[in-house]
């Protein structure tokens, strides 16, 4: 049997957000979801990912940065001190992690190497599985 770092912090698990999650899952425009729930990182991440697909890199960067910052606020509110596990396997964490991934991709496309590297490092620190799932 293997054990993780027994002295490290417990994983941070964001609370489920049933209403905005259901609205996104139902196909509602993520901009409408953001307008109703401006702190919902998953909607910001979806906006960023869509903008990246359309080649709108500057908009993607702005959407992703907003989702990242709103997610940081929620993580801190859940006891995160800026380090420690934020598991990809916990669905409510994925909006934040996806926003960080989208920010990394947008930063890479505008040759902001430091930001790209910083985002990848943050994802690796939160959960290396996120790097794999986000193909970074």
JSON list of C-alpha atoms in Angstrom, two decimals:
[
{"chain": "A", "resi": 1, "resn": "UNK", "atom": "CA", "xyz": [0.00, 0.00, 0.00]},
{"chain": "A", "resi": 2, "resn": "UNK", "atom": "CA", "xyz": [1.33, 3.45, -0.88]},
{"chain": "A", "resi": 3, "resn": "UNK", "atom": "CA", "xyz": [0.49, 6.67, 0.86]},
{"chain": "A", "resi": 4, "resn": "UNK", "atom": "CA", "xyz": [0.63, 10.29, -0.27]},
{"chain": "A", "resi": 5, "resn": "UNK", "atom": "CA", "xyz": [2.24, 13.00, 1.76]},
{"chain": "A", "resi": 6, "resn": "UNK", "atom": "CA", "xyz": [0.62, 12.46, 5.15]},
{"chain": "A", "resi": 7, "resn": "UNK", "atom": "CA", "xyz": [1.84, 15.88, 6.32]},
{"chain": "A", "resi": 8, "resn": "UNK", "atom": "CA", "xyz": [0.43, 17.78, 3.36]},
{"chain": "A", "resi": 9, "resn": "UNK", "atom": "CA", "xyz": [-2.89, 19.58, 3.20]},
{"chain": "A", "resi": 10, "resn": "UNK", "atom": "CA", "xyz": [-6.13, 17.75, 2.55]},
{"chain": "A", "resi": 11, "resn": "UNK", "atom": "CA", "xyz": [-7.54, 18.05, -0.96]},
{"chain": "A", "resi": 12, "resn": "UNK", "atom": "CA", "xyz": [-9.72, 21.07, -1.58]},
{"chain": "A", "resi": 13, "resn": "UNK", "atom": "CA", "xyz": [-13.15, 20.12, -2.85]},
{"chain": "A", "resi": 14, "resn": "UNK", "atom": "CA", "xyz": [-15.32, 22.93, -4.13]},
{"chain": "A", "resi": 15, "resn": "UNK", "atom": "CA", "xyz": [-19.04, 22.62, -3.43]},
{"chain": "A", "resi": 16, "resn": "UNK", "atom": "CA", "xyz": [-21.38, 21.47, -6.17]},
{"chain": "A", "resi": 17, "resn": "UNK", "atom": "CA", "xyz": [-23.27, 24.23, -8.00]},
{"chain": "A", "resi": 18, "resn": "UNK", "atom": "CA", "xyz": [-26.39, 22.44, -9.17]},
{"chain": "A", "resi": 19, "resn": "UNK", "atom": "CA", "xyz": [-28.28, 25.25, -10.92]},
{"chain": "A", "resi": 20, "resn": "UNK", "atom": "CA", "xyz": [-25.51, 26.67, -13.12]},
{"chain": "A", "resi": 21, "resn": "UNK", "atom": "CA", "xyz": [-24.16, 23.18, -13.81]},
{"chain": "A", "resi": 22, "resn": "UNK", "atom": "CA", "xyz": [-27.59, 22.05, -14.98]},
{"chain": "A", "resi": 23, "resn": "UNK", "atom": "CA", "xyz": [-27.98, 25.14, -17.17]},
{"chain": "A", "resi": 24, "resn": "UNK", "atom": "CA", "xyz": [-24.65, 24.47, -18.91]},
{"chain": "A", "resi": 25, "resn": "UNK", "atom": "CA", "xyz": [-25.40, 20.76, -19.24]},
{"chain": "A", "resi": 26, "resn": "UNK", "atom": "CA", "xyz": [-28.75, 21.67, -20.79]},
{"chain": "A", "resi": 27, "resn": "UNK", "atom": "CA", "xyz": [-27.00, 23.58, -23.54]},
{"chain": "A", "resi": 28, "resn": "UNK", "atom": "CA", "xyz": [-27.64, 27.11, -22.34]},
{"chain": "A", "resi": 29, "resn": "UNK", "atom": "CA", "xyz": [-25.29, 29.75, -23.72]},
{"chain": "A", "resi": 30, "resn": "UNK", "atom": "CA", "xyz": [-22.40, 30.02, -21.24]},
{"chain": "A", "resi": 31, "resn": "UNK", "atom": "CA", "xyz": [-22.58, 33.82, -21.53]},
{"chain": "A", "resi": 32, "resn": "UNK", "atom": "CA", "xyz": [-26.12, 33.67, -20.10]},
{"chain": "A", "resi": 33, "resn": "UNK", "atom": "CA", "xyz": [-24.92, 31.39, -17.31]},
{"chain": "A", "resi": 34, "resn": "UNK", "atom": "CA", "xyz": [-22.06, 33.78, -16.51]},
{"chain": "A", "resi": 35, "resn": "UNK", "atom": "CA", "xyz": [-24.50, 36.68, -16.44]},
{"chain": "A", "resi": 36, "resn": "UNK", "atom": "CA", "xyz": [-26.59, 34.85, -13.86]},
{"chain": "A", "resi": 37, "resn": "UNK", "atom": "CA", "xyz": [-23.65, 33.30, -11.97]},
{"chain": "A", "resi": 38, "resn": "UNK", "atom": "CA", "xyz": [-20.57, 35.49, -12.52]},
{"chain": "A", "resi": 39, "resn": "UNK", "atom": "CA", "xyz": [-18.51, 33.46, -10.05]},
{"chain": "A", "resi": 40, "resn": "UNK", "atom": "CA", "xyz": [-19.08, 30.13, -11.87]},
{"chain": "A", "resi": 41, "resn": "UNK", "atom": "CA", "xyz": [-15.69, 29.13, -13.30]},
{"chain": "A", "resi": 42, "resn": "UNK", "atom": "CA", "xyz": [-17.06, 26.34, -15.48]},
{"chain": "A", "resi": 43, "resn": "UNK", "atom": "CA", "xyz": [-19.04, 28.81, -17.58]},
{"chain": "A", "resi": 44, "resn": "UNK", "atom": "CA", "xyz": [-16.01, 31.09, -17.92]},
{"chain": "A", "resi": 45, "resn": "UNK", "atom": "CA", "xyz": [-13.93, 28.07, -18.94]},
{"chain": "A", "resi": 46, "resn": "UNK", "atom": "CA", "xyz": [-16.50, 27.09, -21.56]},
{"chain": "A", "resi": 47, "resn": "UNK", "atom": "CA", "xyz": [-16.48, 30.64, -22.95]},
{"chain": "A", "resi": 48, "resn": "UNK", "atom": "CA", "xyz": [-12.68, 30.54, -23.10]},
{"chain": "A", "resi": 49, "resn": "UNK", "atom": "CA", "xyz": [-12.57, 27.13, -24.77]},
{"chain": "A", "resi": 50, "resn": "UNK", "atom": "CA", "xyz": [-15.11, 28.24, -27.38]},
{"chain": "A", "resi": 51, "resn": "UNK", "atom": "CA", "xyz": [-13.16, 31.42, -28.09]},
{"chain": "A", "resi": 52, "resn": "UNK", "atom": "CA", "xyz": [-9.97, 29.38, -28.53]},
{"chain": "A", "resi": 53, "resn": "UNK", "atom": "CA", "xyz": [-11.75, 27.09, -31.00]},
{"chain": "A", "resi": 54, "resn": "UNK", "atom": "CA", "xyz": [-12.83, 30.14, -33.01]},
{"chain": "A", "resi": 55, "resn": "UNK", "atom": "CA", "xyz": [-9.32, 31.65, -32.94]},
{"chain": "A", "resi": 56, "resn": "UNK", "atom": "CA", "xyz": [-10.38, 34.52, -30.66]},
{"chain": "A", "resi": 57, "resn": "UNK", "atom": "CA", "xyz": [-7.27, 34.27, -28.51]},
{"chain": "A", "resi": 58, "resn": "UNK", "atom": "CA", "xyz": [-7.51, 37.62, -26.71]},
{"chain": "A", "resi": 59, "resn": "UNK", "atom": "CA", "xyz": [-11.14, 36.99, -25.73]},
{"chain": "A", "resi": 60, "resn": "UNK", "atom": "CA", "xyz": [-10.20, 33.46, -24.64]},
{"chain": "A", "resi": 61, "resn": "UNK", "atom": "CA", "xyz": [-7.41, 34.86, -22.48]},
{"chain": "A", "resi": 62, "resn": "UNK", "atom": "CA", "xyz": [-9.80, 37.30, -20.81]},
{"chain": "A", "resi": 63, "resn": "UNK", "atom": "CA", "xyz": [-12.51, 34.68, -20.22]},
{"chain": "A", "resi": 64, "resn": "UNK", "atom": "CA", "xyz": [-9.99, 32.18, -18.87]},
{"chain": "A", "resi": 65, "resn": "UNK", "atom": "CA", "xyz": [-8.33, 34.72, -16.57]},
{"chain": "A", "resi": 66, "resn": "UNK", "atom": "CA", "xyz": [-11.73, 35.67, -15.15]},
{"chain": "A", "resi": 67, "resn": "UNK", "atom": "CA", "xyz": [-12.64, 32.02, -14.54]},
{"chain": "A", "resi": 68, "resn": "UNK", "atom": "CA", "xyz": [-9.24, 31.43, -12.96]},
{"chain": "A", "resi": 69, "resn": "UNK", "atom": "CA", "xyz": [-9.60, 34.36, -10.56]},
{"chain": "A", "resi": 70, "resn": "UNK", "atom": "CA", "xyz": [-13.19, 33.53, -9.63]},
{"chain": "A", "resi": 71, "resn": "UNK", "atom": "CA", "xyz": [-12.06, 29.95, -8.98]},
{"chain": "A", "resi": 72, "resn": "UNK", "atom": "CA", "xyz": [-9.19, 31.13, -6.80]},
{"chain": "A", "resi": 73, "resn": "UNK", "atom": "CA", "xyz": [-11.68, 33.11, -4.71]},
{"chain": "A", "resi": 74, "resn": "UNK", "atom": "CA", "xyz": [-13.79, 29.99, -4.21]},
{"chain": "A", "resi": 75, "resn": "UNK", "atom": "CA", "xyz": [-10.81, 27.76, -3.45]},
{"chain": "A", "resi": 76, "resn": "UNK", "atom": "CA", "xyz": [-9.58, 30.21, -0.82]},
{"chain": "A", "resi": 77, "resn": "UNK", "atom": "CA", "xyz": [-13.10, 30.34, 0.61]},
{"chain": "A", "resi": 78, "resn": "UNK", "atom": "CA", "xyz": [-12.94, 26.55, 0.89]},
{"chain": "A", "resi": 79, "resn": "UNK", "atom": "CA", "xyz": [-9.69, 26.69, 2.86]},
{"chain": "A", "resi": 80, "resn": "UNK", "atom": "CA", "xyz": [-7.08, 26.41, 0.10]},
{"chain": "A", "resi": 81, "resn": "UNK", "atom": "CA", "xyz": [-3.89, 28.28, 1.01]},
{"chain": "A", "resi": 82, "resn": "UNK", "atom": "CA", "xyz": [-2.45, 28.51, -2.51]},
{"chain": "A", "resi": 83, "resn": "UNK", "atom": "CA", "xyz": [-1.03, 25.00, -2.51]},
{"chain": "A", "resi": 84, "resn": "UNK", "atom": "CA", "xyz": [-2.18, 21.46, -2.10]},
{"chain": "A", "resi": 85, "resn": "UNK", "atom": "CA", "xyz": [-4.38, 19.10, -4.06]},
{"chain": "A", "resi": 86, "resn": "UNK", "atom": "CA", "xyz": [-7.34, 20.31, -6.09]},
{"chain": "A", "resi": 87, "resn": "UNK", "atom": "CA", "xyz": [-8.41, 16.96, -7.57]},
{"chain": "A", "resi": 88, "resn": "UNK", "atom": "CA", "xyz": [-9.60, 16.74, -11.16]},
{"chain": "A", "resi": 89, "resn": "UNK", "atom": "CA", "xyz": [-11.71, 13.74, -10.12]},
{"chain": "A", "resi": 90, "resn": "UNK", "atom": "CA", "xyz": [-13.97, 16.05, -8.09]},
{"chain": "A", "resi": 91, "resn": "UNK", "atom": "CA", "xyz": [-16.34, 17.46, -10.76]},
{"chain": "A", "resi": 92, "resn": "UNK", "atom": "CA", "xyz": [-16.90, 20.89, -9.09]},
{"chain": "A", "resi": 93, "resn": "UNK", "atom": "CA", "xyz": [-13.12, 21.54, -9.24]},
{"chain": "A", "resi": 94, "resn": "UNK", "atom": "CA", "xyz": [-13.01, 21.10, -13.01]},
{"chain": "A", "resi": 95, "resn": "UNK", "atom": "CA", "xyz": [-14.32, 24.55, -13.91]},
{"chain": "A", "resi": 96, "resn": "UNK", "atom": "CA", "xyz": [-11.35, 26.17, -12.18]},
{"chain": "A", "resi": 97, "resn": "UNK", "atom": "CA", "xyz": [-8.89, 23.64, -13.60]},
{"chain": "A", "resi": 98, "resn": "UNK", "atom": "CA", "xyz": [-10.32, 24.03, -17.13]},
{"chain": "A", "resi": 99, "resn": "UNK", "atom": "CA", "xyz": [-10.03, 27.82, -16.83]},
{"chain": "A", "resi": 100, "resn": "UNK", "atom": "CA", "xyz": [-6.36, 27.47, -15.90]},
{"chain": "A", "resi": 101, "resn": "UNK", "atom": "CA", "xyz": [-5.87, 25.13, -18.85]},
{"chain": "A", "resi": 102, "resn": "UNK", "atom": "CA", "xyz": [-7.56, 27.55, -21.24]},
{"chain": "A", "resi": 103, "resn": "UNK", "atom": "CA", "xyz": [-5.43, 30.38, -19.85]},
{"chain": "A", "resi": 104, "resn": "UNK", "atom": "CA", "xyz": [-2.32, 28.29, -20.52]},
{"chain": "A", "resi": 105, "resn": "UNK", "atom": "CA", "xyz": [-3.38, 27.65, -24.12]},
{"chain": "A", "resi": 106, "resn": "UNK", "atom": "CA", "xyz": [-4.24, 31.30, -24.75]},
{"chain": "A", "resi": 107, "resn": "UNK", "atom": "CA", "xyz": [-0.97, 32.44, -23.20]},
{"chain": "A", "resi": 108, "resn": "UNK", "atom": "CA", "xyz": [0.95, 30.00, -25.38]},
{"chain": "A", "resi": 109, "resn": "UNK", "atom": "CA", "xyz": [-0.74, 31.34, -28.52]},
{"chain": "A", "resi": 110, "resn": "UNK", "atom": "CA", "xyz": [0.31, 34.91, -27.74]},
{"chain": "A", "resi": 111, "resn": "UNK", "atom": "CA", "xyz": [3.85, 33.80, -26.80]},
{"chain": "A", "resi": 112, "resn": "UNK", "atom": "CA", "xyz": [3.44, 34.63, -23.11]},
{"chain": "A", "resi": 113, "resn": "UNK", "atom": "CA", "xyz": [5.79, 31.85, -22.10]},
{"chain": "A", "resi": 114, "resn": "UNK", "atom": "CA", "xyz": [6.01, 32.75, -18.39]},
{"chain": "A", "resi": 115, "resn": "UNK", "atom": "CA", "xyz": [2.21, 32.63, -18.00]},
{"chain": "A", "resi": 116, "resn": "UNK", "atom": "CA", "xyz": [1.99, 29.37, -19.93]},
{"chain": "A", "resi": 117, "resn": "UNK", "atom": "CA", "xyz": [4.63, 27.77, -17.70]},
{"chain": "A", "resi": 118, "resn": "UNK", "atom": "CA", "xyz": [3.04, 29.17, -14.53]},
{"chain": "A", "resi": 119, "resn": "UNK", "atom": "CA", "xyz": [-0.37, 27.75, -15.47]},
{"chain": "A", "resi": 120, "resn": "UNK", "atom": "CA", "xyz": [1.08, 24.34, -16.26]},
{"chain": "A", "resi": 121, "resn": "UNK", "atom": "CA", "xyz": [2.93, 24.34, -12.96]},
{"chain": "A", "resi": 122, "resn": "UNK", "atom": "CA", "xyz": [-0.25, 25.29, -11.09]},
{"chain": "A", "resi": 123, "resn": "UNK", "atom": "CA", "xyz": [-2.17, 22.46, -12.76]},
{"chain": "A", "resi": 124, "resn": "UNK", "atom": "CA", "xyz": [0.61, 19.98, -11.96]},
{"chain": "A", "resi": 125, "resn": "UNK", "atom": "CA", "xyz": [0.59, 21.13, -8.34]},
{"chain": "A", "resi": 126, "resn": "UNK", "atom": "CA", "xyz": [-3.21, 20.89, -8.11]},
{"chain": "A", "resi": 127, "resn": "UNK", "atom": "CA", "xyz": [-3.45, 17.51, -9.79]},
{"chain": "A", "resi": 128, "resn": "UNK", "atom": "CA", "xyz": [-1.15, 16.07, -12.48]},
{"chain": "A", "resi": 129, "resn": "UNK", "atom": "CA", "xyz": [-4.20, 14.27, -13.89]},
{"chain": "A", "resi": 130, "resn": "UNK", "atom": "CA", "xyz": [-5.52, 17.70, -14.96]},
{"chain": "A", "resi": 131, "resn": "UNK", "atom": "CA", "xyz": [-2.54, 18.13, -17.31]},
{"chain": "A", "resi": 132, "resn": "UNK", "atom": "CA", "xyz": [-3.36, 14.81, -18.94]},
{"chain": "A", "resi": 133, "resn": "UNK", "atom": "CA", "xyz": [-7.11, 15.45, -19.15]},
{"chain": "A", "resi": 134, "resn": "UNK", "atom": "CA", "xyz": [-6.55, 18.95, -20.58]},
{"chain": "A", "resi": 135, "resn": "UNK", "atom": "CA", "xyz": [-3.85, 17.69, -22.97]},
{"chain": "A", "resi": 136, "resn": "UNK", "atom": "CA", "xyz": [-1.23, 20.08, -21.67]}
]
